[in-house]
Amino acid sequence: TQLLKQSPQFLSIQEGENLTVYCNSSSVFSSLQWYRQEPGEGPVLLVTVVTGGEVKKLKRLTFQFGDARKDSSLHITAAQPGDTGLYLCAGVGSARQLTFGSGTQLTVLP
Amino acid sequence: GAVVSQHPSWVICKSGTSVKIECRSLDFQATTMFWYRQFPKQSLMLMATSNEGSKATYEQGVEKDKFLINHASLTLSTLTVTSAHPEDSSFYICSAEDRGSNYGYTFGSGTRLTVV
């Protein structure tokens, strides 16, 4: 059973468009992380959100953590082909283990 | 920044043989490392938590006798896939947390295992 569901599962957009990826959990996590993974490589951490309602910005990426610390979203403004990749949210458990979301495969077409 | 080195990056082996994958934290000590498995176009699934100096904690459904984990030092954890079969073919990834960097999980570059 996937504790963290991401939507959409696949997303293909044109360069310059905006997009939002959602991560919905059935559990509360102490913190939530977002990663980006390219084929044949390990995930790379983008951000960690800890406080309910927290908003963090990383250049064109905006991350939100829901008030109840169960949901999160990633918004990308003016997407570029270099943003293409698999985006993963991950909840941090009490034993410090990560539970990954189902993933969103983003393709940005030039 | 924290670096985790994983070797080999890819390996092809025959059915019935065993394969060892190494995960090293290069510039920090990791009392805990994690092993994940990833199938094509899917997310990472946690297999086990590797604890330095003690037994690994396996997730439900993961055979501990099949996937042997050894964490003999603060910088090295190994995953051995024993008596590999084609269904074990997958992308295996390790990660370690650098407690000194606060919420810092670093992942290895992964190992593509193909069992023929």
mmCIF file of C-alpha atoms in Angstrom, chain A residues 55-99:
data_model
loop_
_atom_site.group_PDB
_atom_site.id
_atom_site.type_symbol
_atom_site.label_atom_id
_atom_site.label_comp_id
_atom_site.label_asym_id
_atom_site.label_seq_id
_atom_site.Cartn_x
_atom_site.Cartn_y
_atom_site.Cartn_z
ATOM 1 C CA VAL A 55 6.095 27.542 1.833
ATOM 2 C CA LYS A 56 9.585 27.320 0.371
ATOM 3 C CA LYS A 57 10.840 28.695 -2.915
ATOM 4 C CA LEU A 58 13.761 27.421 -4.923
ATOM 5 C CA LYS A 59 14.111 29.641 -7.999
ATOM 6 C CA ARG A 60 11.120 28.674 -10.205
ATOM 7 C CA LEU A 61 9.987 25.927 -7.822
ATOM 8 C CA THR A 62 7.551 26.587 -4.976
ATOM 9 C CA PHE A 63 6.876 23.949 -2.347
ATOM 10 C CA GLN A 64 3.992 23.935 0.107
ATOM 11 C CA PHE A 65 3.371 21.757 3.136
ATOM 12 C CA GLY A 66 -0.251 21.388 4.184
ATOM 13 C CA ASP A 67 -1.423 22.689 7.543
ATOM 14 C CA ALA A 68 -2.039 19.138 8.757
ATOM 15 C CA ARG A 69 1.396 17.987 7.515
ATOM 16 C CA LYS A 70 -0.169 15.280 5.370
ATOM 17 C CA ASP A 71 -0.164 16.919 1.949
ATOM 18 C CA SER A 72 2.297 18.847 -0.122
ATOM 19 C CA SER A 73 2.554 20.427 -3.537
ATOM 20 C CA LEU A 74 5.287 21.413 -5.936
ATOM 21 C CA HIS A 75 4.626 24.233 -8.384
ATOM 22 C CA ILE A 76 6.985 24.958 -11.257
ATOM 23 C CA THR A 77 6.741 28.283 -13.063
ATOM 24 C CA ALA A 78 7.799 28.628 -16.682
ATOM 25 C CA ALA A 79 8.996 25.056 -17.017
ATOM 26 C CA GLN A 80 12.147 24.377 -19.000
ATOM 27 C CA PRO A 81 13.358 21.181 -20.726
ATOM 28 C CA GLY A 82 15.978 20.871 -17.994
ATOM 29 C CA ASP A 83 13.161 20.350 -15.487
ATOM 30 C CA THR A 84 12.359 17.004 -17.099
ATOM 31 C CA GLY A 85 12.664 14.146 -14.633
ATOM 32 C CA LEU A 86 10.931 11.989 -12.066
ATOM 33 C CA TYR A 87 9.719 14.043 -9.116
ATOM 34 C CA LEU A 88 9.283 12.201 -5.854
ATOM 35 C CA CYS A 89 7.885 13.304 -2.544
ATOM 36 C CA ALA A 90 9.001 11.404 0.545
ATOM 37 C CA GLY A 91 7.756 11.414 4.098
ATOM 38 C CA VAL A 92 10.257 11.129 6.932
ATOM 39 C CA GLY A 93 9.172 8.516 9.469
ATOM 40 C CA SER A 94 9.831 8.242 13.168
ATOM 41 C CA ALA A 95 12.814 5.937 12.552
ATOM 42 C CA ARG A 96 14.207 8.413 10.021
ATOM 43 C CA GLN A 97 13.295 6.144 7.130
ATOM 44 C CA LEU A 98 11.855 7.671 3.981
ATOM 45 C CA THR A 99 8.567 6.592 2.447
#
